[in-house]
GROMACS .gro file of C-alpha atoms in nm:
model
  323
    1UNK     CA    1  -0.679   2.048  -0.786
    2UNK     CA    2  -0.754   1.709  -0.812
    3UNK     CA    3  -1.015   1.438  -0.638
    4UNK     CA    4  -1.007   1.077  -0.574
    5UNK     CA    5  -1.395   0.977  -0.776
    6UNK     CA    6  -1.365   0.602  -0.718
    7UNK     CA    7  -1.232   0.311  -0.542
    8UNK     CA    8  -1.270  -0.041  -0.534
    9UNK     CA    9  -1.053  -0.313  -0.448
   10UNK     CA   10  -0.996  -0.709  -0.505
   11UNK     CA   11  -0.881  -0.959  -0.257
   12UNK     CA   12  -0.742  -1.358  -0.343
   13UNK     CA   13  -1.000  -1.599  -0.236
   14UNK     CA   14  -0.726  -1.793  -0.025
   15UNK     CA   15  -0.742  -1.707   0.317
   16UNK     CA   16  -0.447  -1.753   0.563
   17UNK     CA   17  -0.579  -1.740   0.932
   18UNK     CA   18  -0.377  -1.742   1.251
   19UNK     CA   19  -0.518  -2.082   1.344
   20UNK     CA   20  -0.381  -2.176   0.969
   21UNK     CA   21  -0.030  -2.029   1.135
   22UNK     CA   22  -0.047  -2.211   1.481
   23UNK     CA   23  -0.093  -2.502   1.321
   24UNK     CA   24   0.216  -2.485   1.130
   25UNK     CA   25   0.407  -2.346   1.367
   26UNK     CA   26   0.294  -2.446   1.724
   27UNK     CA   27   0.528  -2.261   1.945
   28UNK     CA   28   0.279  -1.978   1.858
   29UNK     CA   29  -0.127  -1.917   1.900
   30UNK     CA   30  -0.348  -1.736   1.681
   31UNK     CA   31  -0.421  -1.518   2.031
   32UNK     CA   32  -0.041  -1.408   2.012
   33UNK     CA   33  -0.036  -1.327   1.647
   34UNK     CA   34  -0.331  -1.128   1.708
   35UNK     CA   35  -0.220  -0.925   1.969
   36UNK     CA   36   0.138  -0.864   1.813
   37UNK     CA   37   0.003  -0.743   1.477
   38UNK     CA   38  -0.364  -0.717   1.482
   39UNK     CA   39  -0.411  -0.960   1.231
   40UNK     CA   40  -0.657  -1.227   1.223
   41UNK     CA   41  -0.624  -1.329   0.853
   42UNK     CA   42  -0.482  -1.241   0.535
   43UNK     CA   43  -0.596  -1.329   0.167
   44UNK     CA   44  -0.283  -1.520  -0.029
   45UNK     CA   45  -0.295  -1.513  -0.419
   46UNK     CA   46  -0.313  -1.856  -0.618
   47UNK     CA   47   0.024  -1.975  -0.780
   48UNK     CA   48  -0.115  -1.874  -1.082
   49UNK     CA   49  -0.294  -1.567  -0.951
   50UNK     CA   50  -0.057  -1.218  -1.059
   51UNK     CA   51  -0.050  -0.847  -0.960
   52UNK     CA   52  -0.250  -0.796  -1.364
   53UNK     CA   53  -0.511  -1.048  -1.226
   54UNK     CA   54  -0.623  -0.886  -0.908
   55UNK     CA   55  -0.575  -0.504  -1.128
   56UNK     CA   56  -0.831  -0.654  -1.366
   57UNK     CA   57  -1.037  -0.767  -1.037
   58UNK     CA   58  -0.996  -0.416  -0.901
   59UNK     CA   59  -1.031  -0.215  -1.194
   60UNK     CA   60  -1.336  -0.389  -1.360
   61UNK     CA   61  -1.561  -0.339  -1.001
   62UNK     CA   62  -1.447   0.075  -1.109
   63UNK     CA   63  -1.615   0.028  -1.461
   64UNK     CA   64  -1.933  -0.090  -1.356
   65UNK     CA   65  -2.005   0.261  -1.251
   66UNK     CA   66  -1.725   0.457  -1.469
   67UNK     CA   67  -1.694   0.522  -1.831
   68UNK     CA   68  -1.388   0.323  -1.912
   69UNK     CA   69  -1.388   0.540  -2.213
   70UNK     CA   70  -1.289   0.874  -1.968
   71UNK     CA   71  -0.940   0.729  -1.880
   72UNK     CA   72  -0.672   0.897  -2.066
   73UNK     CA   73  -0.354   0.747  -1.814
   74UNK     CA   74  -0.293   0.425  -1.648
   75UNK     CA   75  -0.040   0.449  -1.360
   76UNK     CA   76   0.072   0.068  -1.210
   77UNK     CA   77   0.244   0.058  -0.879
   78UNK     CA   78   0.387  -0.236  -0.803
   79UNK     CA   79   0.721  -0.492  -0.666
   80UNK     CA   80   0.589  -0.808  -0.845
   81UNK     CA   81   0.526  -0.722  -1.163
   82UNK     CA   82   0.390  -0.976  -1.426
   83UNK     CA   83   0.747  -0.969  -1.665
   84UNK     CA   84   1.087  -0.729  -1.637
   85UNK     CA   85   0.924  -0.596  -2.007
   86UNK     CA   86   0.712  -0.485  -2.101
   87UNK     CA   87   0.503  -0.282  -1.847
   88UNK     CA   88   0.233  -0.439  -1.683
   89UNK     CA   89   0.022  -0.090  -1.696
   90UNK     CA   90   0.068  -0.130  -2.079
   91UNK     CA   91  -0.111  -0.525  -2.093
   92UNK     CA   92  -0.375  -0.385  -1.817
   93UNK     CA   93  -0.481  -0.133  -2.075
   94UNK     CA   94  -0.572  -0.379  -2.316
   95UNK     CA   95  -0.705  -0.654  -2.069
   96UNK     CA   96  -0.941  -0.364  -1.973
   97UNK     CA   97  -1.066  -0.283  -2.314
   98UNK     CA   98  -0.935   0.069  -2.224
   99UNK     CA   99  -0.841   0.344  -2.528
  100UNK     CA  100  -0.507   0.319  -2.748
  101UNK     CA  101  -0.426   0.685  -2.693
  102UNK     CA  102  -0.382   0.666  -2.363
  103UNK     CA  103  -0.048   0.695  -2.115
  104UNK     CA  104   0.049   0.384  -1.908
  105UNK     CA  105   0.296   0.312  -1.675
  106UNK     CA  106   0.432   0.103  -1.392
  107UNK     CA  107   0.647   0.227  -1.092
  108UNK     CA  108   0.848   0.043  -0.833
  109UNK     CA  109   0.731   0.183  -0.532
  110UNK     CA  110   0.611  -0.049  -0.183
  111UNK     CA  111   0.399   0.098   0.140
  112UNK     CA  112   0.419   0.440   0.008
  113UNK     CA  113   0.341   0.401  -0.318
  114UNK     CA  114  -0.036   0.506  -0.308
  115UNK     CA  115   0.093   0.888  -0.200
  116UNK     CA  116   0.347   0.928  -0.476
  117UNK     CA  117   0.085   0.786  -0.757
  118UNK     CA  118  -0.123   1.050  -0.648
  119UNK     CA  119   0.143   1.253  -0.620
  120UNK     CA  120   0.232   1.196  -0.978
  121UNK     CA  121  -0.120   1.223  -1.114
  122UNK     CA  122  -0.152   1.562  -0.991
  123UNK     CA  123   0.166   1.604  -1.232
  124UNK     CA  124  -0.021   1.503  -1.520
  125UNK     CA  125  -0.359   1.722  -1.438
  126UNK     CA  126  -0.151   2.053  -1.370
  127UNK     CA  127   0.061   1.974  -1.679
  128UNK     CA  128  -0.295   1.888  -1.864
  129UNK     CA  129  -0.174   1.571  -1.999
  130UNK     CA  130  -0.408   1.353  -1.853
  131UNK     CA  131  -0.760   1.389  -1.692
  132UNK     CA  132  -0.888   1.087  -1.570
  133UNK     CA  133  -0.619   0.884  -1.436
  134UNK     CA  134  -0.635   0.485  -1.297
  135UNK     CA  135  -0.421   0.443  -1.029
  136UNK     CA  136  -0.380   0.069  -0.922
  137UNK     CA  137  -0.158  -0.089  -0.643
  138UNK     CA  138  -0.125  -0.427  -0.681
  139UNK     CA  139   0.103  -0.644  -0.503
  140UNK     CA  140   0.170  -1.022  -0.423
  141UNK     CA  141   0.441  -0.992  -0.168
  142UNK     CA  142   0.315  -1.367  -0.044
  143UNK     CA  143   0.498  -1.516  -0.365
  144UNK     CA  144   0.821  -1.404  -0.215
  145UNK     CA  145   0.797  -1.505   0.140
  146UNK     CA  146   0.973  -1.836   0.263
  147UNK     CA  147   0.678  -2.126   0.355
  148UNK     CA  148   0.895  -2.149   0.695
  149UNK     CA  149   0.938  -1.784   0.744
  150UNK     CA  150   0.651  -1.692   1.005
  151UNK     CA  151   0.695  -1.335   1.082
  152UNK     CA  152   0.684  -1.258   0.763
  153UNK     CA  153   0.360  -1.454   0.675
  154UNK     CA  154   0.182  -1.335   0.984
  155UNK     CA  155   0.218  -0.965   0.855
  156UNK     CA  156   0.168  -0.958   0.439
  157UNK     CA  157  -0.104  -1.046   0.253
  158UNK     CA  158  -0.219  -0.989  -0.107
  159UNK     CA  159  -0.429  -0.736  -0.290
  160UNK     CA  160  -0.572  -0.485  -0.529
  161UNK     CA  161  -0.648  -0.134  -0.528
  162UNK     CA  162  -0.747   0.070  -0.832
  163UNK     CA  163  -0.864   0.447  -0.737
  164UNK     CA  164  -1.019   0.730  -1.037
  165UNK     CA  165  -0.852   1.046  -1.008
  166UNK     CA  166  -0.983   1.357  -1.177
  167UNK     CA  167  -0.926   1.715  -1.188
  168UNK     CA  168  -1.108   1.899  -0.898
  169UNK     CA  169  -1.186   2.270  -0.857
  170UNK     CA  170  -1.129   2.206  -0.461
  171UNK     CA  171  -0.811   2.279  -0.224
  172UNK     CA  172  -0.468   2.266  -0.367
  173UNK     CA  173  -0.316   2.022  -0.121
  174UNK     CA  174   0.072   1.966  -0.126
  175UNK     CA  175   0.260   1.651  -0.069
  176UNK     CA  176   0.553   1.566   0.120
  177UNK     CA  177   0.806   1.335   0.034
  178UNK     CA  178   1.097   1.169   0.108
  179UNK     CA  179   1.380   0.914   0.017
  180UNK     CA  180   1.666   0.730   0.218
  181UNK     CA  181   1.814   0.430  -0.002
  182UNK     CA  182   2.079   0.387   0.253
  183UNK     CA  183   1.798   0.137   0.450
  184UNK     CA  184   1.771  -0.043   0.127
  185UNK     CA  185   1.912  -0.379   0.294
  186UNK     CA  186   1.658  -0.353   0.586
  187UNK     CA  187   1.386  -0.477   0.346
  188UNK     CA  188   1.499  -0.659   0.048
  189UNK     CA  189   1.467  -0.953  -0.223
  190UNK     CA  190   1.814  -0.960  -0.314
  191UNK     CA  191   1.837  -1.212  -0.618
  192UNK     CA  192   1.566  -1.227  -0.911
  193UNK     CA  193   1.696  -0.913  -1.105
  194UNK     CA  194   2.049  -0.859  -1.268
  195UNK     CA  195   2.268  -0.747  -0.991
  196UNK     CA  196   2.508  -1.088  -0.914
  197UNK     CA  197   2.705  -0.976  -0.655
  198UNK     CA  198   2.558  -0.944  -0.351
  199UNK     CA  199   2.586  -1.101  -0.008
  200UNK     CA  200   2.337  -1.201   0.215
  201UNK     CA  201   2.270  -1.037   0.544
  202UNK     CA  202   2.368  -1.335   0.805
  203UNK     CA  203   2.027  -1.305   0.990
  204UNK     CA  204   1.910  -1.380   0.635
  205UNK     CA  205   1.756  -1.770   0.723
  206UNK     CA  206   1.616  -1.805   0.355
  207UNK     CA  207   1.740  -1.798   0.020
  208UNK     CA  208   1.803  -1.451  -0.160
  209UNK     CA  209   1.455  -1.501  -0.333
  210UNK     CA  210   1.277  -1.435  -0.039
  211UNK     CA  211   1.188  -1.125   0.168
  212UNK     CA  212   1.420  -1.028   0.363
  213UNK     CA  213   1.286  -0.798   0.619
  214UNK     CA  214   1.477  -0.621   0.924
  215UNK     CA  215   1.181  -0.564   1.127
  216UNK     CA  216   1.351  -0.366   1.441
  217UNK     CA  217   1.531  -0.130   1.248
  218UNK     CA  218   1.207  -0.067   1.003
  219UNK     CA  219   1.016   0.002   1.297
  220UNK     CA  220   1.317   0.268   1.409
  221UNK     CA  221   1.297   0.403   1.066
  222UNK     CA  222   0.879   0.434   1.072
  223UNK     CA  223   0.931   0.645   1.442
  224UNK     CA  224   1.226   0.848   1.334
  225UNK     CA  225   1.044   1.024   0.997
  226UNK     CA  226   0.664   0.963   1.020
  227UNK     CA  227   0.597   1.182   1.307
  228UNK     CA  228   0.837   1.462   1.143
  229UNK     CA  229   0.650   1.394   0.790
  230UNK     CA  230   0.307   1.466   0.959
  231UNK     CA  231   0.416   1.802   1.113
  232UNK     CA  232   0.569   1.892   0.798
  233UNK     CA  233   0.311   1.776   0.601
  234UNK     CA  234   0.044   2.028   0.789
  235UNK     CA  235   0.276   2.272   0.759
  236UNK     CA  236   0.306   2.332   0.424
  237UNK     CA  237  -0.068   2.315   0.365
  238UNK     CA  238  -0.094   2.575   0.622
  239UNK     CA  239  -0.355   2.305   0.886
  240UNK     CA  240  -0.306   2.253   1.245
  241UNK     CA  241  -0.397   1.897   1.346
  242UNK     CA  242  -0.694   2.038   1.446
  243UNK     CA  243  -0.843   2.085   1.032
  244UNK     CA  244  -0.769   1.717   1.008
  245UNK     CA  245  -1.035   1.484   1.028
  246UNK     CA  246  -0.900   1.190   0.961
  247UNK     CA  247  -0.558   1.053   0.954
  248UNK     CA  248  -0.475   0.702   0.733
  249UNK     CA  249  -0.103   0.570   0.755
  250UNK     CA  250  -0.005   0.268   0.547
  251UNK     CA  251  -0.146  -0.015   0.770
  252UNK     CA  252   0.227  -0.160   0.862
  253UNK     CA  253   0.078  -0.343   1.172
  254UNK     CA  254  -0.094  -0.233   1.488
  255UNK     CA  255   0.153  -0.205   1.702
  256UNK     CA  256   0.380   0.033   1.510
  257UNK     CA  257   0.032   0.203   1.428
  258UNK     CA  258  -0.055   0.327   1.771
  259UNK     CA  259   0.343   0.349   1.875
  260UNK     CA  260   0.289   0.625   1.559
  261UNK     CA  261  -0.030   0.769   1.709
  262UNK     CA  262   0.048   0.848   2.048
  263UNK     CA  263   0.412   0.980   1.928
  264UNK     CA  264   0.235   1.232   1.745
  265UNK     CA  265  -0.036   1.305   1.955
  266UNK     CA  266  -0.328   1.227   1.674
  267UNK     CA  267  -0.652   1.174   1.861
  268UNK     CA  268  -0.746   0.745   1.896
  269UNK     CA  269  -1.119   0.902   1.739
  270UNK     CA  270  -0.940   1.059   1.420
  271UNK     CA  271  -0.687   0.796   1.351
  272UNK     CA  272  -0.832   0.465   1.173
  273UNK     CA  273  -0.656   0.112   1.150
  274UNK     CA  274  -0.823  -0.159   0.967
  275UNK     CA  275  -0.598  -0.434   0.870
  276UNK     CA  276  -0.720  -0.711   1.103
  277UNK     CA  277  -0.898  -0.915   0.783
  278UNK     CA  278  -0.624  -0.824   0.515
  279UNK     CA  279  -0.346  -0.791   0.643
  280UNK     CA  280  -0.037  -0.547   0.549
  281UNK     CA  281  -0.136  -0.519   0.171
  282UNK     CA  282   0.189  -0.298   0.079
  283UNK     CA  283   0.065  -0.048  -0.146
  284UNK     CA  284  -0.261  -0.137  -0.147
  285UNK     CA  285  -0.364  -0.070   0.246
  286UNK     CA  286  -0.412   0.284   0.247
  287UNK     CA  287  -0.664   0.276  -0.092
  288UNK     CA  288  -0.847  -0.055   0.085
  289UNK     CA  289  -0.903   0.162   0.426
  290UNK     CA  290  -1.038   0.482   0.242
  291UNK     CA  291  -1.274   0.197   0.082
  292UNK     CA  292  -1.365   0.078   0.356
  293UNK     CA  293  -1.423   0.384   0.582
  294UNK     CA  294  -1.688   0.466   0.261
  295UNK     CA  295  -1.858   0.127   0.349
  296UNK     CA  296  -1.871   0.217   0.704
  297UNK     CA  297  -2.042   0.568   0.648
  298UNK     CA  298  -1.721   0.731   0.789
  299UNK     CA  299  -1.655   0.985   0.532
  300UNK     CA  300  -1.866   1.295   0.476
  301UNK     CA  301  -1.828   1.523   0.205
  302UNK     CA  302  -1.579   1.830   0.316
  303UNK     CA  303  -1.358   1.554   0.518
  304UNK     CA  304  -1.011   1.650   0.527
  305UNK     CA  305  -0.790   1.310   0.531
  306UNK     CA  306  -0.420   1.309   0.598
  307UNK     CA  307  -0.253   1.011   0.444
  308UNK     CA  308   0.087   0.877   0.497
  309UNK     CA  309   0.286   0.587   0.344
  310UNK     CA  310   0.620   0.433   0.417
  311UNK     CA  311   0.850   0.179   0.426
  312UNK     CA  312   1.070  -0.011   0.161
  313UNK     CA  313   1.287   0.218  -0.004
  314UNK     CA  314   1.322   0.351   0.254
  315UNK     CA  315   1.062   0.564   0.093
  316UNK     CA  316   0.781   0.765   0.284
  317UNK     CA  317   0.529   1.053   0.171
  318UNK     CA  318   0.235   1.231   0.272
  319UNK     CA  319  -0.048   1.444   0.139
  320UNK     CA  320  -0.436   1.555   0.231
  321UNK     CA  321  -0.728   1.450   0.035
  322UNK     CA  322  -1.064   1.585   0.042
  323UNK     CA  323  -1.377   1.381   0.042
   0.00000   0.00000   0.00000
């Protein structure tokens, strides 16, 4: 039914390492970050660097091998957009040079957000609207972390993902989703919108314009649903684990990662975690792997890969791509 063509993806020049980290805060070593979230650095946007900067990045590297002129629907995931109005998808359009008669959009969508903008471009093929869609995920979570707020910084970083996706005359893959807003306060940037009054959680150490992230019950959250969402998710496309080749979750952090592997039994071969140079990108991790396991050689036409996102929300979905 539908294909992902291209992907390319843009990361800050900043770097943040772990020795940048134990400097600031010497009660830990980069060896300790590393080992708790398989991190060794993470790329930070400038102050005047935005989520439409790093799409244009992204985006551009697509068009030096894409007709720019074949996109007919722009679709902008993202928590940081560049104003409240209008829509950043609608200033990317013309920043690209793309068509006027063309649909754009932005969604508000975190770590699962790559899933459901596929999930929503499928909408537009099978409804014929559109036919070569732009999905981007582009996200600068740094900007609302607190300078003294080190679990935080040791886990985000920023980046840029924009994927083509056309109309294939392959497998008719179904997605799986799902929605719990009653973990909203377990990952949260309570002030900077319209909502006044609100309270802060009291394990909140940093003003309401930061992150606010509750990190143990996110991780219960992550075990309770992901392994369900995987079974489910091979259900209803009528696979065993066995017709999988590959399995990509939202790169949270490495620990969670292989908690999440061994819980659902996917073998350490099939199941790939690269986030040790970037960091957790938000919705950008799970485009930025695919990426890179097309560097590596990894992906051979006829792959089946199962792809699942979650987190903020909470929000989580799943679907199978093939290559």
């Amino acid at each position: 039914m539908m294909k992902i063509s291209k992907i390319e993806y843009y990361l800050p020049q900043q770097v943040l390492t772990n020795e940048d980290l134990e400097k600031q805060f010497p009660e830990w070593s980069s060896e300790r970050i590393q080992e708790k979230v398989g991190i060794s650095q993470r790329h930070i946007s400038s102050d005047s660097e935005t989520v439409l900067d790093m799409a244009v990045q992204s985006s551009e590297k697509i068009f030096e091998n894409y007709d720019r002129n074949k996109v007919d629907f722009i679709l902008f995931c993202t928590q940081s957009p560049e104003y409240f109005l209008p829509t950043t998808a609608c200033i990317l359009q013309d920043r690209l040079g793309l068509r006027k008669n063309i649909g754009a959009i932005d969604f508000n969508l975190g770590c699962s957000g790559f899933v459901y903008g596929l999930a929503f471009a499928k909408g537009l093929i099978s409804a014929g609207i559109a036919k070569s869609i732009l999905l981007v995920t582009s996200e600068t979570y740094t900007k609302h972390i607190h300078p003294e707020d080190k679990g935080n910084r040791s886990i985000f970083g920023d980046a840029s993902a924009s994927a083509i996706i056309e109309k294939s005359e392959g497998n008719d893959y179904q997605f799986c989703l799902g929605t719990d807003g009653s973990g909203a306060e377990n990952l949260i940037v309570k002030k900077g919108a319209f909502k006044k009054d609100f309270e802060l959680n009291p394990e909140h150490e940093f003003s309401p314009e930061n992150i606010y992230m509750n990190g143990p019950e996110i991780f219960n959250f992550t075990i309770e649903n992901i392994p369900g969402l995987v079974k489910e998710t091979l259900e209803v496309n009528g696979m065993t684990m066995d017709d999988i080749d590959h399995f990509v979750f939202h790169q949270a952090n490495s620990f969670m990662l292989n908690y999440l592997r061994k819980k659902t039994k996917i073998p350490a071969e099939k199941f790939y975690i690269d986030m040790e140079k970037t960091g957790n990108t938000v919705s950008a991790t799970i485009p930025i792997a695919l990426k890179n396991m097309m560097n590596k050689g990894m992906l051979k036409e006829g792959d089946k890969v199962l792809m699942a996102g979650f987190g903020v929300g909470y929000s989580w979905g799943a679907t199978i791509i093939e290559i």
